[in-house]
Structures are given as C-alpha cells and as structure tokens.
Amino acid sequence: MSSPFATHEVLNQSPPFEDVNLFTTDAGLVEAVSREGGGAAARRLTAFGQVCGSAAAFERGRLANENTPRLKPFDSKGNRLDVVEFHPAYHECMAISVGEGLHCSAWDHLAQPDAKPLPGANVARSAGCYMAIQMEAGHQCPITMTNASVPTLLLQPEIALEWLPKILSRDYDRSFKPAAAKRGATIGMGMTEKQGGTDVRANSTTATPVSGGGPGAEYIVTGHKWFMSAPMCDAFLVLAQAPGGLSCLLLPRFLPDGSVNALHFQRLKDKLGNRSNASSEVEFHAAHGWLIGEEGRGVPNIIEMVTGTRLDCAIGSAGLMRLTLANAIHHCRHRTVFQRKLIDQPLMQQVLADLALEVEAATALSFRLCRSFDRTADEHAAAWRRLMTPVTKYWVCKVGPAVAYEAMECLGGNGYIEEGLAARAYRELPLNAIWEGSGNVMALDLLRVLQREPETVAVVVEDLGAAVGGDAHLKAQLARIQGMLHEPRLLEQRGRTLAEALATLAAGTILKAHAPSYVADAFIGTRLGGTARQTYGQGLDRFDTRPIVERAFPA
Ligand SMILES: Cc1cc2nc3c(=O)[nH]c(=O)nc-3n(C[C@H](O)[C@H](O)[C@H](O)COP(=O)(O)OP(=O)(O)OC[C@H]3O[C@@H](n4cnc5c(N)ncnc54)[C@H](O)[C@@H]3O)c2cc1C
C-alpha cells in the first residue's frame, strides 16, 4: 500500500551545491592564474578552493548574512561605545581570509628591507579573493580595503612603519583595543559624504593642524561621512579639507594614550545585499588624524588605494559570476523537465554556454589586469594598468548582475529563494559596479587617460593590434575603436561605448590566444560578430555548446 505521505517524498530536486573545489573545477581560473604569473601558488589555491567551496563555508556565508551586524552606539549607562557586533560566522570568514593573507600577501616583501615584490603575488592573492567572495562576499570589503591601503600608507613612511607589521600579520584579531596591543589590524576608508561621493572635492569635513601641520603631523578632524564600511577596522584613510586643500589622513580607532578616538557612528545602512558587512554613517567629533603626504594632495594620495579596490571589484564580480554559473549548471545536470535533463535541452544549452563565455571572458580580463599590478616596472603593463583598470571594472561589474540574474532563472523558483546561493549573489553584484567608481565615473576615468596620457593609449592599442592576428571580427573591433579615438569631439558621449568596446576586444584577444577555440570563437562570434542582442542564450546555434558548458563546470 502506498504511503499516505507519498507527496512528501522529495523527487527531482538537485543535491546541494557544496563541497566543490572552487579552484580545480574552474578551468578558466586555473589557466588564467598560470598564464598571468601566479602558477607557483596552484597547490595552495587548490587547498583554498576546497575550503571556500565546502558545505561549512557556504553555511557560514548564509549565517553571516541572515544575522546582520548590529551597531551598539552606547552602553546600558549611556556611555559611548561605537562598536559593531557581528555573527561569529562573519568572524570565521575573516579569520579564513586573513589566515590566507588575502588582506596583505601582495605586500609581504615589505617585511624585509629592500626586498623585491614576489613574482605573481597579486595574481595569487586575487585568485584567493575570487574564491573567498564565493564563500561570503561582505567580509571581502575590509580585506580589499586593507590590501589597497598599503601604497597610500607608504607615502608616509613612519606611519607605514607603525602599521605594516600589524597589516602583514595572518592573525585575525577581532578585539576592540589599540592596534599596538593587537595581533593584526585592518584598514578602511572614508571619502563619501552626503553631498558627494564621486565629487569628493565637495567634502566638507575639516582637518585643522594641532600645531604646525605637514606630512605625518596631527590634525583635528571634524565632519561626517555618509558611507564608511567595515567600521570595526582599526584605522581609516579619510579625506578632509585642511588649510592647504583636500587632504588624506589616517584616523585610528584608538589614540596613542589608549583612549577611543571620536568616531561616532550614527547608524548602519540597511542594504540591498552585502548584508554581512556593516556600512556606517559616522560623525567625526574633533577626532584625531595624522596627515598622509602633503596637504592638498588628498585625491592623488588616496587614488592608489582606490585603484587597488577597483581591481578587487572586477575580480570579485568575476568570482561571483562563476559561482552563479556553476550553481546553475549543477542544477540543470540534475533536474528533469519533460523527460529530459535541463542541461540536455537545446535552449538551456544555449543559455548556459552563453553565460559560460561571459564568465570566462570576465575572468580572463580581470586576471590580465591583475598581472599589470605585478609588473609595474614594465612600460606595457603600467599602461595596461592605467587604461584597463577603469575599462575592466566597468565591463566586468556591469555584466555581473545580468549573468547572475540569468543563472538564477536557470534554477527556476528555487533560484529566487533566499536559502540558495543565487539570490544572495544576485543582490551583491550591483554593489561592485556602484562603489569605488560607478559606471559613468569609470567611463570618465577612461576619457581622462585619453586626454592626458595619449602615450598610454598608444601602448595599449599597439598591444591589442598585435594580438588581433588574422581574426576578422577582432580586426573590425580594433578599427572601430581607432575610429572613435580619432573623433575626440564625441568621446564624452561615447565613453561607455568605448569602455565596452575595449573590454570585449581585450577579452576576445586573450581568449583567442589562450582558450580552447570552441570558447574563443563562440565569444568573438557572438560579442563581436555584428548581431545585436539584449539577452543571453542567443547566437550560439552555429557553435558547439556542450564542451563550453562542460569546461565551465565539469560533471
Ligand atoms: C554598500 C556601500 C558601501 C560603501 N562603502 C563606502 C566606504 O567604505 N567608504 C566610502 O568612502 N564610500 C563608500 N560607499 C560610497 C560609494 O563609494 C559611493 O556611493 C559612490 O562613490 C557614488 O557616490 P554617490 O553615492 O555620492 O553618488 P554620485 O556621486 O551622486 O553619483 C550618482 C551617479 O551619477 C554618476 N555620475 C557622477 N558624476 C558623473 C558625471 N560627471 N557624468 C555622468 N554621470 C556621473 C555616477 O556614476 C552615479 O551613477 C559605499 C557605498 C555603498 C552602496
């Protein structure tokens, strides 16, 4: 006799997406890391890929986002506290990423006097970030900012000397006490004010010298910041108006005498995604800060930090895109509709393969950019870094939400449910486009290079010209770009067109040279082949989609 509860049997659902090695199953990543100079880290990355793709890691991600951080501005007696409490799962994610050195490993050479940067250090670190963000995205905010703060701190050597030993530590120390008494430290940034995030020159926060002022001197900082994330960082690089103009200062949470610096948090933002990470509104009530570099050099001094965070936005978006894709392929391998697995349905093959092309291109482009951070002494790499940082951040972060949405739809209704990975990744992805220079700002930065550094543009265009080879579509795209460059009158209106054209050309050349031809030809044929498309899953009928999907996430 059949059970009266037969309808409670769970049939035709995919098994959980977990215990997946996020490195070894990702051929596009493995090859990009090796190609761009990080191959020596492969063994370590294999072990880290297992950690980040484990069931325990994804569970930590869920817990850290369902149990969001809480601001405790005061204690029970009304004394100021200004601390944020996180769920233990958030701290576990931080301990894993800090233990792996994702907040600093590109700077390990600074521990030795006169040591040179380790070859491929940025590529290896970025590969770790690409996987850690798949485990849990929000905690990557302080990880990214800490790594990116180092070149700005180095502008003020005595301050760098004090903070670097704490930054280079692999010991995550969540305690709220002076950095000198901690095993490790993290650094955040405060630029955005209510009246302007892009236009930081409109900052109204003031910095008044305690005595004479000047590089490394102490200032009193008064004002507000409308967004200052990861408020439990140990210090923040902040922009404020000093007598000599907009300046960059380091504001620690504790003062040298052990008292708490006057950073008064007003509230935490209620965000669409990125919920495990706290983003504060903060008032500086005559807080103490120390000047980094000269007064009036705030923007150029903090821009190094911003450049580093832009790389991480692209790497992080590529990682999250790959997570949503692998999750979708996994589901379609197990789900049967109309007596046939979803993965074998021709329309679904088109969609999955199309997404896989976007993810592999985003990964290839992001890691090519990363290589240029490892080879700054090389003229071609330096030019690539300057021109292609805004281009890569623009394109990868813009396609991310679209990829995540389509991948979510592959899971049907389950994709839209909070318990799965897809919904959270989808809500996270627009953030990488918005912060650290949103779309138009990236297009404007690209135009700034065109106007001020024509020699940089010439180097990159020459490199791309050499890479297009005999491919007709790549050649046509290069000619289109050169045409736009020769019409400077319309460049501002065409900033986004040019950024996207450069990104797809660069990605196409990398895939043509290094990816299997079934990937490269399909990417170039659909993205640069001349047929307009607005949604995924089109134009691949001429191509062999099965190996593209298999490569993206092997069975
Ligand atoms: C979750 C979260 C966390 C954040 N954390 C931090 C943090 O830790 N520290 C920090 O300093 N900031 C932080 N920010 C702020 C973020 O960097 C800013 O929101 C961002 O720089 C945009 O600034 P804005 O919000 O003032 O928008 P605006 O500057 O007003 O820009 C609005 C829009 O206009 C566009 N735009 C701007 N100028 C032009 C132009 N000339 N032509 C055409 N379009 C233009 C922009 O691209 C954008 O789309 C955070 C933001 C979020 C959402």
XYZ file of C-alpha atoms and ligand atoms in Angstrom:
608
model
C 0.000 0.000 0.000
C 1.431 3.375 -0.920
C 2.247 5.738 1.939
C -0.344 8.456 2.610
C 2.653 10.825 2.733
C 3.946 9.930 -0.724
C 3.620 13.581 -1.767
C 6.224 14.418 0.867
C 8.894 12.427 -0.966
C 11.445 14.791 -2.482
C 11.971 13.923 -6.118
C 13.785 15.573 -8.990
C 15.486 18.235 -6.862
C 19.201 18.823 -7.379
C 21.505 17.874 -4.490
C 23.008 20.828 -2.579
C 25.734 22.738 -4.370
C 28.523 22.260 -1.825
C 31.850 20.532 -1.257
C 33.012 21.795 -4.638
C 36.660 22.708 -5.139
C 36.293 26.268 -6.423
C 39.791 26.197 -7.916
C 40.257 22.822 -9.588
C 36.754 22.780 -11.115
C 37.307 26.210 -12.694
C 39.474 25.706 -15.787
C 39.185 29.373 -16.791
C 40.568 30.397 -13.392
C 43.322 27.760 -13.226
C 44.571 28.721 -16.692
C 44.327 32.481 -16.038
C 46.338 32.156 -12.823
C 49.065 30.172 -14.545
C 49.128 32.380 -17.662
C 49.322 35.637 -15.709
C 52.169 34.564 -13.450
C 50.572 33.028 -10.357
C 51.167 29.358 -11.213
C 53.526 28.832 -8.269
C 50.528 29.247 -5.947
C 48.489 26.469 -7.601
C 48.880 23.968 -4.792
C 47.922 26.471 -2.128
C 44.990 27.679 -4.211
C 43.808 24.092 -4.654
C 43.621 23.699 -0.882
C 41.930 27.094 -0.502
C 39.416 26.226 -3.233
C 38.365 23.227 -1.152
C 37.926 25.389 1.947
C 35.870 28.078 0.182
C 33.611 25.605 -1.636
C 32.931 23.404 1.386
C 29.457 22.940 2.850
C 30.728 24.581 6.051
C 31.899 27.658 4.126
C 28.572 28.180 2.365
C 26.778 27.690 5.681
C 28.976 30.405 7.212
C 28.008 32.662 4.318
C 24.326 32.066 4.981
C 24.627 32.673 8.726
C 26.712 35.820 8.363
C 24.104 37.341 6.047
C 20.969 36.213 7.853
C 22.319 37.531 11.177
C 23.308 41.022 10.204
C 25.709 43.233 12.189
C 24.305 45.451 14.954
C 25.527 48.865 15.990
C 25.951 49.453 19.701
C 26.428 53.234 19.951
C 26.094 53.320 23.775
C 26.369 51.019 26.748
C 23.474 50.481 29.163
C 24.507 53.563 31.195
C 24.648 55.878 28.212
C 28.408 55.919 27.714
C 29.565 55.912 24.095
C 30.633 52.512 22.779
C 30.627 52.901 18.976
C 31.158 49.221 18.299
C 29.500 46.830 15.878
C 28.659 43.257 16.788
C 28.885 40.577 14.103
C 27.689 36.990 13.996
C 30.512 34.506 14.757
C 30.242 33.223 11.163
C 31.414 36.633 9.897
C 34.463 36.464 12.148
C 35.179 32.930 10.911
C 35.150 34.164 7.306
C 37.510 36.989 8.287
C 39.835 34.561 10.062
C 39.937 32.324 6.968
C 40.681 35.177 4.546
C 43.205 36.874 6.843
C 44.834 33.499 7.545
C 45.245 33.090 3.786
C 46.797 36.566 3.574
C 44.144 37.974 1.218
C 44.315 41.319 3.023
C 48.078 41.730 2.508
C 50.040 38.960 0.757
C 50.870 41.140 -2.262
C 52.928 43.265 0.164
C 54.747 40.506 2.046
C 58.086 41.672 0.628
C 57.762 44.874 2.684
C 58.576 42.843 5.786
C 62.205 42.641 4.558
C 64.194 45.809 3.897
C 64.927 46.268 0.172
C 63.177 43.043 -0.827
C 61.526 42.951 -4.261
C 57.835 42.091 -4.762
C 57.290 38.364 -5.148
C 56.535 37.450 -8.781
C 52.836 36.780 -9.304
C 51.926 37.869 -5.771
C 48.935 39.945 -6.900
C 47.647 37.212 -9.194
C 47.881 34.600 -6.431
C 46.161 36.887 -3.931
C 43.417 37.779 -6.383
C 42.733 34.122 -7.096
C 42.187 33.676 -3.372
C 39.814 36.672 -3.299
C 37.939 35.317 -6.352
C 37.162 32.188 -4.304
C 36.699 33.783 -0.861
C 33.982 36.063 -2.232
C 32.111 32.962 -3.368
C 32.198 31.675 0.204
C 30.916 35.023 1.564
C 31.019 38.397 -0.136
C 30.559 41.006 2.612
C 33.704 40.240 4.587
C 35.806 40.898 1.484
C 35.201 44.639 1.966
C 37.723 45.114 4.816
C 40.009 42.529 3.182
C 40.095 44.570 -0.031
C 40.493 47.934 1.726
C 43.339 46.704 3.912
C 45.290 45.400 0.926
C 44.615 48.561 -1.064
C 45.573 50.917 1.780
C 49.242 49.917 1.717
C 50.501 52.105 -1.180
C 48.793 55.129 0.383
C 50.265 54.389 3.825
C 53.713 54.022 2.254
C 53.558 57.702 1.276
C 54.111 58.499 4.977
C 56.982 56.164 5.932
C 56.851 56.490 9.734
C 53.111 55.761 9.714
C 53.668 52.799 7.385
C 56.392 51.509 9.709
C 53.973 51.567 12.638
C 51.046 49.885 10.846
C 52.653 47.456 8.388
C 53.656 44.780 10.924
C 50.009 44.590 12.054
C 48.690 44.586 8.488
C 51.086 41.861 7.330
C 50.003 39.549 10.165
C 47.957 36.451 9.316
C 46.256 36.540 12.689
C 42.722 37.969 12.622
C 42.171 39.860 15.853
C 38.554 40.977 16.292
C 39.123 42.616 19.666
C 38.413 46.322 20.134
C 41.616 47.713 21.544
C 44.591 49.813 20.419
C 46.310 48.337 17.388
C 49.616 48.182 19.267
C 48.046 45.619 21.608
C 46.543 43.543 18.772
C 47.910 40.610 16.790
C 46.708 42.065 13.476
C 44.890 45.089 12.058
C 42.581 46.058 9.190
C 42.147 49.427 7.458
C 39.044 51.082 5.977
C 38.339 54.282 4.032
C 36.036 57.273 4.379
C 35.623 59.508 1.344
C 31.895 59.724 0.580
C 29.810 62.481 2.191
C 26.103 63.240 1.897
C 26.613 65.933 -0.704
C 29.063 63.984 -2.837
C 30.672 60.596 -3.329
C 32.022 60.951 -6.848
C 32.785 64.628 -6.342
C 34.974 64.286 -3.260
C 36.248 67.812 -3.764
C 32.896 68.865 -2.289
C 33.883 67.198 1.035
C 33.078 69.470 3.956
C 34.919 67.569 6.721
C 37.743 69.745 8.035
C 41.237 68.910 9.278
C 42.920 71.540 11.461
C 46.573 71.125 12.378
C 47.211 70.652 16.114
C 50.490 72.577 15.794
C 52.399 73.333 12.604
C 50.825 70.655 10.391
C 52.506 69.000 7.421
C 53.205 65.391 6.362
C 52.784 62.989 9.288
C 51.501 65.740 11.632
C 48.461 65.509 13.889
C 45.178 67.190 12.898
C 41.737 67.587 14.458
C 39.132 66.196 12.093
C 35.509 67.357 12.272
C 32.688 66.379 9.957
C 30.735 63.411 8.681
C 30.920 60.512 6.228
C 27.760 59.173 4.640
C 29.237 55.751 3.865
C 32.121 54.274 5.830
C 32.113 50.496 5.626
C 33.654 47.944 7.952
C 33.608 50.338 10.921
C 35.427 47.854 13.164
C 38.600 48.365 11.131
C 41.485 49.616 13.268
C 42.044 52.800 11.266
C 40.570 54.652 8.280
C 42.076 56.629 5.455
C 39.867 59.693 5.266
C 39.609 62.777 3.063
C 39.172 66.168 4.744
C 39.723 69.842 3.962
C 42.994 71.022 5.552
C 44.200 74.643 5.227
C 46.128 73.585 2.099
C 43.154 71.836 0.457
C 41.629 68.367 0.333
C 43.966 66.023 2.192
C 44.307 62.381 3.181
C 44.575 61.470 6.875
C 44.763 58.272 8.869
C 42.204 58.134 11.694
C 42.842 55.270 14.148
C 40.043 53.940 16.401
C 42.324 54.496 19.426
C 44.625 57.385 20.267
C 48.245 56.924 21.393
C 47.185 57.382 25.048
C 44.832 54.391 24.750
C 41.574 56.400 24.701
C 38.960 55.882 21.985
C 39.152 58.335 19.064
C 35.965 60.360 18.479
C 34.466 58.396 15.573
C 30.764 58.405 16.462
C 28.692 56.012 14.380
C 25.166 57.288 13.723
C 23.615 54.196 12.197
C 24.273 51.276 9.862
C 22.893 51.247 6.333
C 20.007 48.905 5.539
C 21.377 47.487 2.277
C 20.015 45.520 -0.693
C 22.820 42.995 -0.353
C 26.275 42.862 1.247
C 24.357 42.358 4.461
C 27.080 40.652 6.481
C 29.240 43.769 6.090
C 28.449 46.808 8.203
C 28.373 50.152 6.356
C 28.154 53.094 8.706
C 27.226 56.736 8.752
C 29.757 58.413 11.009
C 30.450 61.781 12.622
C 33.993 62.828 13.467
C 33.676 64.864 16.684
C 37.091 66.527 16.751
C 38.700 63.170 16.042
C 42.467 62.940 15.731
C 44.053 62.116 12.397
C 47.566 62.045 11.008
C 48.308 63.555 7.596
C 49.446 61.254 4.791
C 51.708 63.204 2.442
C 51.229 66.901 1.755
C 48.129 68.962 2.441
C 46.077 69.417 -0.706
C 47.256 66.055 -2.164
C 44.316 64.074 -0.795
C 42.966 62.753 -4.085
C 46.286 61.739 -5.674
C 47.343 60.162 -2.374
C 44.228 58.057 -1.911
C 43.892 57.189 -5.600
C 46.417 54.357 -5.257
C 44.090 52.781 -2.720
C 41.119 53.329 -4.985
C 42.915 51.687 -7.927
C 43.542 48.575 -5.842
C 39.914 48.365 -4.797
C 38.809 48.676 -8.431
C 40.838 45.610 -9.335
C 39.173 43.725 -6.482
C 35.710 44.799 -7.674
C 36.392 43.177 -11.062
C 37.954 40.047 -9.551
C 35.114 39.743 -7.036
C 32.418 40.156 -9.677
C 34.060 37.525 -11.876
C 34.167 35.157 -8.872
C 30.504 35.687 -8.007
C 29.508 35.278 -11.664
C 31.304 31.956 -11.751
C 29.559 30.840 -8.549
C 26.130 31.553 -10.024
C 27.070 29.805 -13.280
C 28.457 26.648 -11.616
C 25.386 26.521 -9.363
C 23.110 26.769 -12.419
C 24.993 24.086 -14.380
C 24.904 21.812 -11.328
C 21.143 22.228 -11.008
C 20.483 21.670 -14.712
C 22.513 18.444 -14.648
C 20.131 17.009 -12.056
C 16.746 18.491 -12.891
C 14.484 16.677 -15.377
C 11.784 18.541 -17.284
C 9.704 16.812 -19.994
C 11.657 13.529 -19.516
C 14.944 15.189 -20.319
C 17.626 16.721 -18.120
C 17.588 20.500 -18.323
C 21.215 20.509 -19.363
C 20.311 18.493 -22.465
C 17.534 20.844 -23.557
C 18.803 22.812 -26.570
C 17.578 26.175 -25.302
C 19.140 25.659 -21.876
C 22.430 24.642 -23.526
C 22.421 27.969 -25.352
C 21.818 29.902 -22.141
C 24.415 28.067 -20.037
C 27.068 28.218 -22.747
C 26.427 31.904 -23.309
C 26.823 32.602 -19.585
C 29.973 30.491 -19.514
C 31.508 32.617 -22.265
C 30.808 35.791 -20.308
C 32.286 34.342 -17.128
C 35.434 33.074 -18.819
C 35.935 36.418 -20.568
C 35.416 38.344 -17.310
C 37.886 36.061 -15.528
C 40.491 36.315 -18.286
C 40.225 40.108 -18.444
C 40.343 40.577 -14.667
C 43.433 38.410 -14.255
C 45.184 40.110 -17.186
C 44.609 43.374 -15.334
C 45.910 41.772 -12.167
C 49.176 40.826 -13.893
C 49.761 44.511 -14.598
C 49.745 45.139 -10.822
C 52.597 42.626 -10.504
C 54.708 44.171 -13.281
C 54.518 47.893 -12.682
C 58.104 48.400 -13.821
C 57.184 47.143 -17.290
C 56.026 50.010 -19.522
C 53.347 47.936 -21.271
C 51.973 46.575 -18.003
C 51.913 50.068 -16.459
C 49.972 51.403 -19.459
C 47.558 48.461 -19.263
C 47.031 49.075 -15.549
C 46.223 52.760 -16.094
C 43.915 52.368 -19.093
C 42.382 48.969 -18.465
C 41.576 49.353 -14.748
C 38.507 51.539 -15.443
C 37.672 49.536 -18.586
C 37.807 46.177 -16.790
C 35.966 47.407 -13.715
C 33.315 48.971 -15.923
C 32.601 45.937 -18.078
C 33.023 43.067 -15.618
C 30.968 44.764 -12.892
C 28.258 45.747 -15.379
C 27.768 42.251 -16.854
C 27.859 40.642 -13.382
C 24.246 41.350 -12.331
C 22.904 40.295 -15.753
C 24.803 36.989 -15.604
C 23.638 36.360 -12.036
C 20.028 37.066 -12.951
C 20.051 34.670 -15.928
C 21.852 31.997 -13.886
C 19.200 32.422 -11.183
C 16.461 31.839 -13.730
C 18.089 28.527 -14.716
C 17.143 27.294 -11.231
C 13.519 28.265 -11.695
C 11.676 29.205 -8.496
C 14.439 27.782 -6.304
C 16.766 30.448 -7.660
C 14.628 33.205 -6.175
C 14.585 31.732 -2.668
C 16.899 33.185 -0.046
C 18.199 29.825 1.197
C 20.097 29.248 -2.047
C 23.288 30.909 -3.238
C 21.788 32.525 -6.334
C 19.601 35.161 -4.660
C 22.356 36.417 -2.381
C 24.929 36.646 -5.176
C 22.396 38.488 -7.339
C 21.790 41.093 -4.633
C 25.513 41.502 -4.052
C 26.662 42.055 -7.613
C 25.373 45.584 -8.383
C 27.442 46.886 -5.474
C 30.748 46.215 -7.202
C 29.580 48.458 -10.034
C 28.379 51.260 -7.726
C 31.189 51.688 -5.230
C 34.797 52.616 -5.952
C 33.769 54.491 -9.090
C 30.419 53.727 -10.690
C 29.834 53.136 -14.407
C 29.933 56.689 -15.713
C 32.844 57.505 -13.432
C 34.823 54.640 -14.965
C 33.975 55.902 -18.445
C 35.113 59.399 -17.408
C 38.351 57.989 -15.993
C 38.993 56.272 -19.315
C 38.444 59.595 -21.096
C 40.855 61.278 -18.690
C 43.567 58.848 -19.810
C 42.742 59.539 -23.469
C 43.042 63.281 -22.932
C 46.033 63.417 -20.597
C 48.099 60.343 -21.437
C 47.946 59.677 -25.193
C 51.185 57.682 -24.932
C 49.469 55.239 -22.525
C 46.631 54.746 -25.003
C 49.110 54.231 -27.836
C 50.900 51.445 -25.926
C 47.666 49.551 -25.151
C 46.254 49.979 -28.683
C 49.560 48.779 -30.124
C 49.439 45.689 -27.863
C 45.842 44.983 -28.858
C 46.753 45.485 -32.519
C 49.485 42.874 -32.234
C 47.051 40.469 -30.525
C 44.163 40.596 -33.008
C 46.098 38.483 -35.534
C 44.085 37.454 -38.565
C 40.680 37.282 -36.876
C 38.265 39.367 -38.945
C 35.935 40.254 -36.051
C 38.786 41.313 -33.778
C 40.290 43.394 -36.568
C 36.963 45.087 -37.203
C 36.553 45.865 -33.489
C 40.026 47.377 -33.342
C 39.245 49.535 -36.373
C 36.009 50.678 -34.697
C 37.920 51.697 -31.572
C 40.561 53.533 -33.575
C 37.767 55.353 -35.396
C 36.305 56.525 -32.071
C 39.725 57.626 -30.818
C 40.140 59.794 -33.907
C 36.878 61.623 -33.215
C 37.617 63.293 -29.853
C 34.644 65.681 -30.243
C 32.162 62.928 -29.355
C 34.266 60.998 -26.898
C 32.436 62.025 -23.721
C 29.093 60.862 -25.087
C 30.760 57.645 -26.211
C 32.619 56.870 -23.002
C 30.591 53.752 -22.234
C 30.700 52.574 -25.872
C 34.453 52.858 -25.883
C 34.874 51.147 -22.500
C 32.742 48.200 -23.590
C 34.435 48.007 -26.992
C 37.896 47.938 -25.394
C 36.832 45.341 -22.819
C 35.317 42.937 -25.333
C 38.241 43.385 -27.734
C 40.797 42.756 -24.986
C 38.873 39.740 -23.676
C 38.493 38.415 -27.216
C 42.237 38.649 -27.876
C 43.110 36.864 -24.617
C 40.611 34.065 -25.298
C 41.763 33.759 -28.934
C 45.365 33.310 -27.821
C 44.777 31.030 -24.844
C 41.307 29.484 -24.503
C 40.111 26.458 -26.487
C 38.865 27.532 -29.926
C 35.287 26.454 -29.078
C 35.281 29.129 -26.362
C 37.203 31.872 -28.171
C 35.344 31.583 -31.485
C 31.948 31.490 -29.809
C 32.754 34.532 -27.632
C 34.095 36.548 -30.544
C 31.344 35.392 -32.918
C 28.526 36.376 -30.568
C 30.002 39.514 -28.958
C 31.879 40.994 -31.890
C 30.115 39.309 -34.815
C 27.803 42.209 -35.566
C 24.416 40.799 -34.473
C 22.755 42.896 -31.783
C 21.467 41.017 -28.689
C 19.976 42.178 -25.439
C 19.575 38.901 -23.565
C 21.593 35.730 -23.085
C 21.125 32.439 -24.912
C 21.273 33.708 -28.470
C 23.517 33.229 -31.452
C 25.269 30.056 -30.389
C 23.425 27.690 -32.742
C 26.483 27.744 -35.037
C 28.783 26.687 -32.188
C 29.368 23.540 -30.169
C 27.876 24.441 -26.799
C 28.443 21.157 -24.942
C 32.218 21.498 -24.376
C 31.753 25.142 -23.354
C 29.382 24.120 -20.542
C 31.475 21.113 -19.567
C 34.584 23.279 -19.285
C 32.761 25.894 -17.168
C 31.877 23.302 -14.516
C 32.864 19.710 -15.256
C 30.434 16.930 -14.367
C 27.259 49.361 0.456
C 28.114 50.558 0.216
C 29.278 50.703 0.939
C 30.083 51.827 0.756
N 31.214 51.964 1.498
C 31.967 53.081 1.365
C 33.142 53.278 2.162
O 33.533 52.418 2.948
N 33.824 54.431 2.030
C 33.430 55.407 1.150
O 34.089 56.432 1.073
N 32.339 55.242 0.378
C 31.607 54.113 0.450
N 30.496 53.944 -0.334
C 30.075 55.020 -1.175
C 30.276 54.823 -2.666
O 31.637 54.752 -2.976
C 29.538 55.965 -3.367
O 28.160 55.730 -3.191
C 29.901 56.101 -4.807
O 31.208 56.569 -4.925
C 28.957 57.059 -5.560
O 28.863 58.277 -4.885
P 27.435 58.894 -4.545
O 26.638 57.861 -3.854
O 27.632 60.179 -3.857
O 26.751 59.148 -5.947
P 27.024 60.387 -7.019
O 28.436 60.784 -6.867
O 25.982 61.384 -6.721
O 26.748 59.667 -8.343
C 25.433 59.289 -8.771
C 25.517 58.745 -10.187
O 25.982 59.762 -11.060
C 27.039 59.276 -11.857
N 27.938 60.399 -12.158
C 28.755 61.034 -11.300
N 29.437 62.004 -11.960
C 29.023 61.982 -13.249
C 29.341 62.737 -14.423
N 30.244 63.706 -14.393
N 28.729 62.412 -15.578
C 27.821 61.433 -15.622
N 27.479 60.691 -14.568
C 28.073 60.957 -13.390
C 27.695 58.177 -11.054
O 28.340 57.236 -11.894
C 26.493 57.561 -10.345
O 25.897 56.608 -11.187
C 29.706 52.814 -0.183
C 28.536 52.639 -0.935
C 27.751 51.534 -0.745
C 26.497 51.381 -1.565
